[in-house]
mmCIF file of C-alpha atoms and ligand atoms in Angstrom:
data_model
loop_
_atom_site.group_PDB
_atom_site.id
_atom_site.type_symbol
_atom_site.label_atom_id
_atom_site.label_comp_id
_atom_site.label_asym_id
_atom_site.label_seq_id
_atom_site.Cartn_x
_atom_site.Cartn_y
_atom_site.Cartn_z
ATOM 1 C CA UNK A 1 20.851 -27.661 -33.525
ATOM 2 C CA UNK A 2 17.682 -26.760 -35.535
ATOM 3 C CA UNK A 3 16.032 -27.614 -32.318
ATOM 4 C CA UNK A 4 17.922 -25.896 -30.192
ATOM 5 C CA UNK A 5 17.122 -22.411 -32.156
ATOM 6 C CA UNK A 6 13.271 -23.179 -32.728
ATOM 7 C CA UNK A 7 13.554 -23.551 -28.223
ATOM 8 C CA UNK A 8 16.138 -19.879 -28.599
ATOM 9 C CA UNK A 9 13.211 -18.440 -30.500
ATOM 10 C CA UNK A 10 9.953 -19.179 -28.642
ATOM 11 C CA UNK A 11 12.075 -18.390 -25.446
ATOM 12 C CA UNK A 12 13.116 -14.529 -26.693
ATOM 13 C CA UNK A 13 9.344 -14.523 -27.894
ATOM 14 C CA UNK A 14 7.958 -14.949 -24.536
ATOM 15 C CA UNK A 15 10.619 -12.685 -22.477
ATOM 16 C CA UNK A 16 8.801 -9.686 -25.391
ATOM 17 C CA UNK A 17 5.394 -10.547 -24.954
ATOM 18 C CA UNK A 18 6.768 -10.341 -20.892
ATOM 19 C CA UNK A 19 8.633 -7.157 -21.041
ATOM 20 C CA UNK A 20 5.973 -5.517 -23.119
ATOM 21 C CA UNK A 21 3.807 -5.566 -20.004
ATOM 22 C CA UNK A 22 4.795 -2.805 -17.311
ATOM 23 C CA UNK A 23 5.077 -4.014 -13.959
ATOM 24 C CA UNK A 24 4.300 -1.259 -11.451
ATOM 25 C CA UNK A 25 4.356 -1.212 -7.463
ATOM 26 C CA UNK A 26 2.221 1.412 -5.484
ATOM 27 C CA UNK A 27 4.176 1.539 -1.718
ATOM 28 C CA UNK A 28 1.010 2.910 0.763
ATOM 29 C CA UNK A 29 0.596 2.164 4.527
ATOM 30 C CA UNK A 30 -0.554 -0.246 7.132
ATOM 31 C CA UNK A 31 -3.462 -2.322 6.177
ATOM 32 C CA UNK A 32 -5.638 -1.131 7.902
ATOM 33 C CA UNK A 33 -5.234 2.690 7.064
ATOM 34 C CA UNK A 34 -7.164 4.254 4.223
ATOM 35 C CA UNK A 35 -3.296 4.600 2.086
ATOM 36 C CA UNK A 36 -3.764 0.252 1.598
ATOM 37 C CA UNK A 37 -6.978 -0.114 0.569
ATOM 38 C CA UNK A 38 -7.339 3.074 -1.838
ATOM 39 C CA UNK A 39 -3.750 2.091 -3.297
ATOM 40 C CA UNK A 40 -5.650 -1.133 -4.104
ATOM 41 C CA UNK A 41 -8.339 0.346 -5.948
ATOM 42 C CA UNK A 42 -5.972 2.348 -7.752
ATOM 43 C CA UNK A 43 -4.064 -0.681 -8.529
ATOM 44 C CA UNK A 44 -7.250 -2.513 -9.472
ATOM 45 C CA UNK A 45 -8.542 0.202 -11.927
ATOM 46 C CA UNK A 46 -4.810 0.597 -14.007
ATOM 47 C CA UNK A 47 -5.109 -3.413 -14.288
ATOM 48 C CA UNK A 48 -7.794 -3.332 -16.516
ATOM 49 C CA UNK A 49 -5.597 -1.685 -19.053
ATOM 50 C CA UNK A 50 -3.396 -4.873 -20.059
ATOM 51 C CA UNK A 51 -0.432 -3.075 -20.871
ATOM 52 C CA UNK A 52 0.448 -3.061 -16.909
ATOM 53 C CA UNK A 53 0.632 -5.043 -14.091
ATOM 54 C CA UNK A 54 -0.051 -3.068 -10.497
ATOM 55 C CA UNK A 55 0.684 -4.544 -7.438
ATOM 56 C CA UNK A 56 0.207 -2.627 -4.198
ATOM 57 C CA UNK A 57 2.853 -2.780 -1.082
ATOM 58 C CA UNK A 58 1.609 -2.467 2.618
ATOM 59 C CA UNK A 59 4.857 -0.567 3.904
ATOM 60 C CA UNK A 60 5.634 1.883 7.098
ATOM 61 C CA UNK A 61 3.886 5.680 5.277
ATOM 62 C CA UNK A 62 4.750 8.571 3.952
ATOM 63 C CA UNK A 63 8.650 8.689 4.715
ATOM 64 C CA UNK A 64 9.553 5.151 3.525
ATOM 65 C CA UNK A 65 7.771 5.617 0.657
ATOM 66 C CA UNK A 66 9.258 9.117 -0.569
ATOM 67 C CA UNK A 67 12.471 7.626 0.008
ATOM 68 C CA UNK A 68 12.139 4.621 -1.893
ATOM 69 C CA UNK A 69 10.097 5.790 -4.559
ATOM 70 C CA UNK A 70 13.589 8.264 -5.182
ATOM 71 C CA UNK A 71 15.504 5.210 -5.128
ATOM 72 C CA UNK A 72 13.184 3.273 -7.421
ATOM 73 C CA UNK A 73 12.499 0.574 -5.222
ATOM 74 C CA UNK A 74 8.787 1.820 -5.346
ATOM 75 C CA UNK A 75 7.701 3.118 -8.559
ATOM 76 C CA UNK A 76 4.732 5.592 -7.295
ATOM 77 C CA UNK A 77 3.523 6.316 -3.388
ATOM 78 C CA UNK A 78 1.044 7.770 -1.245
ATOM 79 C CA UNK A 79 2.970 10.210 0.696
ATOM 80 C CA UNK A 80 1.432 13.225 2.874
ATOM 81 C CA UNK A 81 1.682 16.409 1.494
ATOM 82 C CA UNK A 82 3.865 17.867 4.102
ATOM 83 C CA UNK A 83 6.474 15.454 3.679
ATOM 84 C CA UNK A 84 6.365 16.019 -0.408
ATOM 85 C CA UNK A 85 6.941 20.141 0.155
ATOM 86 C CA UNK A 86 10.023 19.320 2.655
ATOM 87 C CA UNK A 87 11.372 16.465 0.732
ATOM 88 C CA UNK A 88 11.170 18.273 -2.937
ATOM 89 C CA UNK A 89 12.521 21.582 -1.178
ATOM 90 C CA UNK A 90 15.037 19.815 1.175
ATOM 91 C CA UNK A 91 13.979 21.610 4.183
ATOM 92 C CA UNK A 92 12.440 20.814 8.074
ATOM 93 C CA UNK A 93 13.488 17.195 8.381
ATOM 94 C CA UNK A 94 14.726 16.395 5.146
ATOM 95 C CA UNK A 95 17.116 19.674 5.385
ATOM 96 C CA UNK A 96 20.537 18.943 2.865
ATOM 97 C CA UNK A 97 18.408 15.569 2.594
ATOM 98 C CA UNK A 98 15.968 17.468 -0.697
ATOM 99 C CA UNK A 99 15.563 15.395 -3.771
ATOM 100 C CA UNK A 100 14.509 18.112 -7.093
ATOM 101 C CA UNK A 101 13.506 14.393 -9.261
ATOM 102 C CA UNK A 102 10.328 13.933 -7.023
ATOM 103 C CA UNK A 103 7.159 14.138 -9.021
ATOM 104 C CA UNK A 104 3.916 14.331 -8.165
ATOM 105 C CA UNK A 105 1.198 12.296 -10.071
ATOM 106 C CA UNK A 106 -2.034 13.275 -8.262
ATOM 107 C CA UNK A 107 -3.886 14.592 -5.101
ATOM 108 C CA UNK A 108 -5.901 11.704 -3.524
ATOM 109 C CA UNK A 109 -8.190 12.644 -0.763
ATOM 110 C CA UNK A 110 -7.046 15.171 2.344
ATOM 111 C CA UNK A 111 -5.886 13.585 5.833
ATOM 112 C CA UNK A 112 -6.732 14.607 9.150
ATOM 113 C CA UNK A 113 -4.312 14.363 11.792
ATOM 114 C CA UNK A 114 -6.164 11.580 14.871
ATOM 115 C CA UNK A 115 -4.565 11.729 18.319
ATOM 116 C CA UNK A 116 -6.411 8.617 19.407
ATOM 117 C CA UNK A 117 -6.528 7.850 23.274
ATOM 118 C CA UNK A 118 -7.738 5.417 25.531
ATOM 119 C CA UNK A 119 -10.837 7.014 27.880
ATOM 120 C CA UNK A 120 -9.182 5.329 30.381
ATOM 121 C CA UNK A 121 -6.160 7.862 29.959
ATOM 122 C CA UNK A 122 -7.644 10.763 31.211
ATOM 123 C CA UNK A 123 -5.584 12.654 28.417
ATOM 124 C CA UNK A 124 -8.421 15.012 27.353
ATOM 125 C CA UNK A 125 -5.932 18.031 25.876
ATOM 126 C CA UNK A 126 -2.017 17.946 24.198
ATOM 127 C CA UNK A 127 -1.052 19.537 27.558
ATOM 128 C CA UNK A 128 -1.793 16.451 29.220
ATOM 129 C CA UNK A 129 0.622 14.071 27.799
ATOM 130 C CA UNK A 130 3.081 14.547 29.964
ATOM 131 C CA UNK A 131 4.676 11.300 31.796
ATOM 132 C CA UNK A 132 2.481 9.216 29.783
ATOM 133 C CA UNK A 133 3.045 6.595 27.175
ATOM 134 C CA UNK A 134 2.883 8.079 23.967
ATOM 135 C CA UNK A 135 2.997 6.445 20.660
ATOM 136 C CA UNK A 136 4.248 8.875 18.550
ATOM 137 C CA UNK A 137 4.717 6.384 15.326
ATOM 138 C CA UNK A 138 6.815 4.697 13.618
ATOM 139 C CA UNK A 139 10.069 6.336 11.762
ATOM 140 C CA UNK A 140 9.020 5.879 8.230
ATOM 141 C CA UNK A 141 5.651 6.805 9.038
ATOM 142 C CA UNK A 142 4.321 10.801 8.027
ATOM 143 C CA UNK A 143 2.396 10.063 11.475
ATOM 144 C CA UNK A 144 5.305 11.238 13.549
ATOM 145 C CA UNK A 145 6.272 13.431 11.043
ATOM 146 C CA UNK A 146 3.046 15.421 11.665
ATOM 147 C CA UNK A 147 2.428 14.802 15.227
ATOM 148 C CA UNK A 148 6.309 16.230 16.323
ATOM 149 C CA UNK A 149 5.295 19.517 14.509
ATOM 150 C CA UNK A 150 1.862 19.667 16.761
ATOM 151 C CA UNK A 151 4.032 18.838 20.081
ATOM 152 C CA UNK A 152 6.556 21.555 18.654
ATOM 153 C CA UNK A 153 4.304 23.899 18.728
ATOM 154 C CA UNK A 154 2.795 22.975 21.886
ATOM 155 C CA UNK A 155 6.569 23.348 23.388
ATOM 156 C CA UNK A 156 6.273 19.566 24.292
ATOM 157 C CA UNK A 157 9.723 17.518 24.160
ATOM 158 C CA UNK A 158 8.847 14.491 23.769
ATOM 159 C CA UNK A 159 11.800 12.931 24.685
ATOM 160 C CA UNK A 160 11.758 14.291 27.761
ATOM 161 C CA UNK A 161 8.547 15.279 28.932
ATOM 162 C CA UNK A 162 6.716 11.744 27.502
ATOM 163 C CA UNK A 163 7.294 8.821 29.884
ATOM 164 C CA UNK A 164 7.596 6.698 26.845
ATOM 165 C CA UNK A 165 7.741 7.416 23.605
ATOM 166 C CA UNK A 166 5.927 5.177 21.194
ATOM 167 C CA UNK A 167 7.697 3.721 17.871
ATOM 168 C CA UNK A 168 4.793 1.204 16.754
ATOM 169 C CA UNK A 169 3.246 1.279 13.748
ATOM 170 C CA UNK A 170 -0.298 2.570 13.407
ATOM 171 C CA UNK A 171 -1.651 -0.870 12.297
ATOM 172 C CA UNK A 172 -0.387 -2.141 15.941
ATOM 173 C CA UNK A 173 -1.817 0.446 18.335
ATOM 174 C CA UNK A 174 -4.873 -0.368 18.362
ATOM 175 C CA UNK A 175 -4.144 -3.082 20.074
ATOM 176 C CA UNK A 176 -1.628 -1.684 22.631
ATOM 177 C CA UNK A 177 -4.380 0.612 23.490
ATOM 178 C CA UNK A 178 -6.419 -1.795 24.613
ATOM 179 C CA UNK A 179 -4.090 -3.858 26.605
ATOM 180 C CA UNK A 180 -2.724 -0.885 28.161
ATOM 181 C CA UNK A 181 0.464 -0.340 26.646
ATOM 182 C CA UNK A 182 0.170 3.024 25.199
ATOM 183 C CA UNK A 183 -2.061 5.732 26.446
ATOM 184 C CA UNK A 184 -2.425 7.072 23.115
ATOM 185 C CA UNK A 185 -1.264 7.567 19.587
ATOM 186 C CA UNK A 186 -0.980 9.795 16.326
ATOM 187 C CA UNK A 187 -2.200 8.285 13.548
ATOM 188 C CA UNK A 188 -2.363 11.103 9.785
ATOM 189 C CA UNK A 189 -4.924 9.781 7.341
ATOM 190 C CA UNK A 190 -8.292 9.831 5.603
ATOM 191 C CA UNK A 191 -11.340 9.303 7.442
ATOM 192 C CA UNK A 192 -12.952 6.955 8.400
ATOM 193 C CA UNK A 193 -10.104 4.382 8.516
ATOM 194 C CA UNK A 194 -10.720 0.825 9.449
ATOM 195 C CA UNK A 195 -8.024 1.294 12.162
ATOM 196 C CA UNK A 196 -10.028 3.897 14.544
ATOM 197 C CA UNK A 197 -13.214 2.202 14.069
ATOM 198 C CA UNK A 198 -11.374 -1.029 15.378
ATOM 199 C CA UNK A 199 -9.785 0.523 18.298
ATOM 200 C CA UNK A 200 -13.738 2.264 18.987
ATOM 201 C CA UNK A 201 -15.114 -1.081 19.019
ATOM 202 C CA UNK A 202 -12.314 -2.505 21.070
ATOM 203 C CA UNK A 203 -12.344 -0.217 23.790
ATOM 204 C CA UNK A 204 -13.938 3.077 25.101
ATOM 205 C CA UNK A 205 -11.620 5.919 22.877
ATOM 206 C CA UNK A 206 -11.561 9.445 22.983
ATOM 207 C CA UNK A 207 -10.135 11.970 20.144
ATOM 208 C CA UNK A 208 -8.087 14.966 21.208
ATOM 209 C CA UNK A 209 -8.400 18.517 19.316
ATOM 210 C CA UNK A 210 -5.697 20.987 18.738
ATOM 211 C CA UNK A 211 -6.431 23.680 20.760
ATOM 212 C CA UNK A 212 -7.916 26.501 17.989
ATOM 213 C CA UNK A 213 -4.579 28.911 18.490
ATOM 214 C CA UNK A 214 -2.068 26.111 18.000
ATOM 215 C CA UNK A 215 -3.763 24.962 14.720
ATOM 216 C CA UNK A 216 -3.929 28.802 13.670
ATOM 217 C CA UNK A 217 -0.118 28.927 14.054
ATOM 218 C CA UNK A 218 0.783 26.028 12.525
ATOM 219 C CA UNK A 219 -1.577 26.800 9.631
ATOM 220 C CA UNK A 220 0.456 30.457 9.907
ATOM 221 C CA UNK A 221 3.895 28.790 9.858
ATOM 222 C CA UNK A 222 3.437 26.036 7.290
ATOM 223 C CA UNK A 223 1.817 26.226 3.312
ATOM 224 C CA UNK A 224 0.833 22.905 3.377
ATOM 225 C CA UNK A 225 -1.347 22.486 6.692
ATOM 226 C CA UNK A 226 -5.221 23.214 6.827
ATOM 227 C CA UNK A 227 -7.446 23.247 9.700
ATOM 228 C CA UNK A 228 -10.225 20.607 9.507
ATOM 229 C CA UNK A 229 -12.439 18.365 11.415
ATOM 230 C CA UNK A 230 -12.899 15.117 12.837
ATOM 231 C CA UNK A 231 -17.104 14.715 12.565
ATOM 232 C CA UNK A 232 -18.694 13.593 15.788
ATOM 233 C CA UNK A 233 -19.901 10.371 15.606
ATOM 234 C CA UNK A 234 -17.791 9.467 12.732
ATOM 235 C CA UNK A 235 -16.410 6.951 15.114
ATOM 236 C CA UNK A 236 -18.226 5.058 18.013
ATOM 237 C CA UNK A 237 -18.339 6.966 21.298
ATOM 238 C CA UNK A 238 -16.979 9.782 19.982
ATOM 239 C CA UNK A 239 -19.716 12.703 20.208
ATOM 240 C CA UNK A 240 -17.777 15.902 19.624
ATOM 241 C CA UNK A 241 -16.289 17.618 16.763
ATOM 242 C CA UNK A 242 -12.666 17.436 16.850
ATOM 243 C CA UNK A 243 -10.369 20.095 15.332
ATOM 244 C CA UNK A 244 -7.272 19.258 14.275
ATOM 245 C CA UNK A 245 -4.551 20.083 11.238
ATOM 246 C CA UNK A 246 -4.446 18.496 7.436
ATOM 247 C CA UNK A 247 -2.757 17.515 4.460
ATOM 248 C CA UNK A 248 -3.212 15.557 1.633
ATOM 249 C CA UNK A 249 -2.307 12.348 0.724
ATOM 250 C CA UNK A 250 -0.324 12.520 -2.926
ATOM 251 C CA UNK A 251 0.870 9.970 -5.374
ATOM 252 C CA UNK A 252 3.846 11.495 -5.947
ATOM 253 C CA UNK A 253 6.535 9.057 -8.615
ATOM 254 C CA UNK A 254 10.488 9.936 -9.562
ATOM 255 C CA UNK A 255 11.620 11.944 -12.651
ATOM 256 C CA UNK A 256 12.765 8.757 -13.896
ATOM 257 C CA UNK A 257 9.444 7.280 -14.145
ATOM 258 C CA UNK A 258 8.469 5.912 -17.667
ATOM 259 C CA UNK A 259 5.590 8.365 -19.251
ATOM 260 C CA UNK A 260 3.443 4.841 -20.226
ATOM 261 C CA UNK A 261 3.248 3.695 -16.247
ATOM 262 C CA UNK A 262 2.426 7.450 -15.131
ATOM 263 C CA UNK A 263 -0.196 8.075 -18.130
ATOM 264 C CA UNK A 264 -1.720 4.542 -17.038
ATOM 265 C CA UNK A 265 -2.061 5.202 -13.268
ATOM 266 C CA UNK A 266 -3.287 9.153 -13.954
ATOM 267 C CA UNK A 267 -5.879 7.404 -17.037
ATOM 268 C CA UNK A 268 -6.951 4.818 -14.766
ATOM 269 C CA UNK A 269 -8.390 6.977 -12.399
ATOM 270 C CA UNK A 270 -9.488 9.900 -14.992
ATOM 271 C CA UNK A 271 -11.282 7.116 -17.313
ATOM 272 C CA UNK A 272 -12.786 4.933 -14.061
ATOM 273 C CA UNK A 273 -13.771 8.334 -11.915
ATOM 274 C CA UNK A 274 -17.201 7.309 -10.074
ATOM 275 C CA UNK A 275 -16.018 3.858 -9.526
ATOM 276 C CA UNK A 276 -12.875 5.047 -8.269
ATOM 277 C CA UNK A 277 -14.796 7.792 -5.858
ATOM 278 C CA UNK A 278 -16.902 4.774 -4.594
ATOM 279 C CA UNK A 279 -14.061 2.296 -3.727
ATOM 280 C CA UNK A 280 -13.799 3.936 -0.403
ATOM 281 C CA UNK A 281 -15.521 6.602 1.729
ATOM 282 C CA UNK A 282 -11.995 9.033 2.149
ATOM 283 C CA UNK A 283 -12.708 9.635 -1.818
ATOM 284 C CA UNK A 284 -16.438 10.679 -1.630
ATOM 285 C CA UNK A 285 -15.444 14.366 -1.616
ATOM 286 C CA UNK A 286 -12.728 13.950 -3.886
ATOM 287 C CA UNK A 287 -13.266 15.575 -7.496
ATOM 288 C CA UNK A 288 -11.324 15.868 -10.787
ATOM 289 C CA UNK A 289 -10.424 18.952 -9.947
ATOM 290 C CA UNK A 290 -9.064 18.486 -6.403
ATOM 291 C CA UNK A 291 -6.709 15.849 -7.850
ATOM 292 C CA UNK A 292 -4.242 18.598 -8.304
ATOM 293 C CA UNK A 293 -4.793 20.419 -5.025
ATOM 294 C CA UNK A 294 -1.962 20.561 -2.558
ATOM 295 C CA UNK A 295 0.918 18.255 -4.762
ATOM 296 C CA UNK A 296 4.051 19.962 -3.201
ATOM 297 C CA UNK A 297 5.646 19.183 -5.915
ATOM 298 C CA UNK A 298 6.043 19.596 -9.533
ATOM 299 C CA UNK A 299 3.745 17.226 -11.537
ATOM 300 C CA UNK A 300 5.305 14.615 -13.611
ATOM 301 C CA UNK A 301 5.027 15.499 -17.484
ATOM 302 C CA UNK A 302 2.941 12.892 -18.221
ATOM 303 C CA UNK A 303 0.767 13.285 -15.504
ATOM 304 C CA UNK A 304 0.782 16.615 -16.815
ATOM 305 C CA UNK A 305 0.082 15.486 -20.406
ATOM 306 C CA UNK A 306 -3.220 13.569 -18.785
ATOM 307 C CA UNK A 307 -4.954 15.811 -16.993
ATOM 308 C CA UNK A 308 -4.848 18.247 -20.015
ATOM 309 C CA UNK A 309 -5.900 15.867 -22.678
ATOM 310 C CA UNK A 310 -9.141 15.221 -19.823
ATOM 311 C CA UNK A 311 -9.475 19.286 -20.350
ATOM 312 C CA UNK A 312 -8.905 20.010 -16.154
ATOM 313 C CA UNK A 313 -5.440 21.444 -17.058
ATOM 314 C CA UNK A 314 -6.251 24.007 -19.257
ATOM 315 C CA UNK A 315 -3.531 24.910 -22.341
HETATM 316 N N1 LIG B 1 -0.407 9.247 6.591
HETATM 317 C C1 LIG B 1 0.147 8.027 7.117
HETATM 318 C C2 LIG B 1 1.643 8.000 6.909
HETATM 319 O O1 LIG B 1 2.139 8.621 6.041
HETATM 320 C C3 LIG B 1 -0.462 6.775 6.537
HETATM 321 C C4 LIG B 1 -1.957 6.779 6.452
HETATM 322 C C5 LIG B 1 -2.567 5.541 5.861
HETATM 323 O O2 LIG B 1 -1.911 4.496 5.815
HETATM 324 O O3 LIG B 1 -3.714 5.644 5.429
HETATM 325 O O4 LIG B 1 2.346 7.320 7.588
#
């Protein structure tokens, strides 16, 4: 019996010492986008504190990780900005779909929408898409998301007018690209990205711009878009600007999430900064300040709480 408690004892001892560490998961993107690795290095910088344990998902983008992040399956992700407006406001594709307990954490570094093609295509405009294969991306992915707002306003159905359309994920195109599969595909992130510098040194690529009065109406219709551009030579072959529409990438977390795990993450970065801004070349723009540019959403209270005890949210 005496035995029996002195084994009861070390046993509830160990489950504390456990459940005193937070265990968090940062949902992100394919592995090779710029979402994996960066959710890494955030996950690598909040591990240092030992109160939590990060671990970082590879998962299908921005709308798989809004949605599970609301149903606590995730507790923070990288999700574009566009999807974090329509999702917190319950308009565009997430109409009577809106979620008010989505918080946003931080701004990470802005995205630039790629329409990556094969030079072998011919596609050298939007308005040349039509009857060819077309991989528009994969549901959960803010890729389509993005790219059906562009053919929108090009008055391209692409349903109809595509001769296929594309449901792979972003990770897998390259790939199809080269053996011929797709012609092209959409792919919303930071630059560079390990993905379109694989696909350049796979095959012979080309990038295609929005045409400068769609990306002035889209920029006229929507809060959240920017114009930006793609920097020739950024990517092999490539030796043209291309201009196309952006967002930002945001860590965005539930209401529900516990002020410690939130205050971690948002410290993490705050306490870490130049290491953090040279764990990957999307962040070497990125200052304290434009971590609260573009959230689309409310920021969590603790989040909150950190960036005003750094002195960039003024009281
Ligand atoms: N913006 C993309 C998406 O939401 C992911 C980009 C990335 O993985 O870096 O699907």
């Amino acid at each position: 019996m005496k035995k029996f408690s002195a084994l009861a004892v070390s046993l509830l001892i160990a489950a504390t010492t456990l459940s005193a560490k937070e265990f968090v998961s940062i949902g992100t993107g394919g592995m090779t986008g710029t979402y994996y690795p960066v959710g890494g290095a955030i996950c690598r910088l909040a591990n240092k504190n030992p109160d939590i344990r990060c671990s970082v998902e590879s998962t299908g983008g921005s709308i798989y990780n809004v949605n599970n992040v609301l149903k606590d399956e995730l507790s923070f992700g990288f999700v574009q900005s566009d999807v974090v407006y329509d999702k917190y406001n319950g308009v565009g594709k997430f109409k009577d779909k809106g979620d008010k307990n989505l918080r946003a954490v931080m701004s990470i570094y802005p995205e630039l929408l790629a329409f990556v093609v094969s030079k072998s295509s011919n596609i050298k405009s939007y308005t040349d898409v039509k009857g060819k294969n077309i991989n528009v991306g994969n549901p959960g992915s803010g890729n389509e998301f993005t790219a059906l707002i562009v053919f929108d306003e090009y008055g391209i159905d692409v349903d109809k007018e595509l001769s296929h359309r594309g449901v792979l994920t972003a990770q897998e195109s390259p790939m199809a690209l080269k053996d011929k599969k797709i012609d092209g595909y959409f792919y919303m992130v930071g630059h560079p990205t390990a993905n379109i510098t694989d696909a350049s040194n796979s095959l012979p690529i080309d990038l295609i711009s929005v045409g400068e009065k769609e990306a002035d109406a889209i920029i006229a219709k929507y809060p959240y878009y920017a114009k930006g551009t793609i920097p020739s030579g950024l990517y092999e072959g490539i030796d043209h600007d291309t201009l196309t529409v952006g967002v930002k990438a945001v860590l965005v977390t539930s209401k529900n999430q516990s002020d410690e795990a939130v205050m971690a993450v948002v410290n993490s970065v705050l306490q870490n900064f130049q290491e953090y801004q040279n764990l990957h070349p999307a962040l070497k723009l990125v200052t304290k300040e434009s971590l609260l540019e573009g959230l689309s959403a409310p920021l969590h209270p603790a989040a909150q709480a950190a960036f005003e005890k750094a002195g960039i949210i003024k009281k």
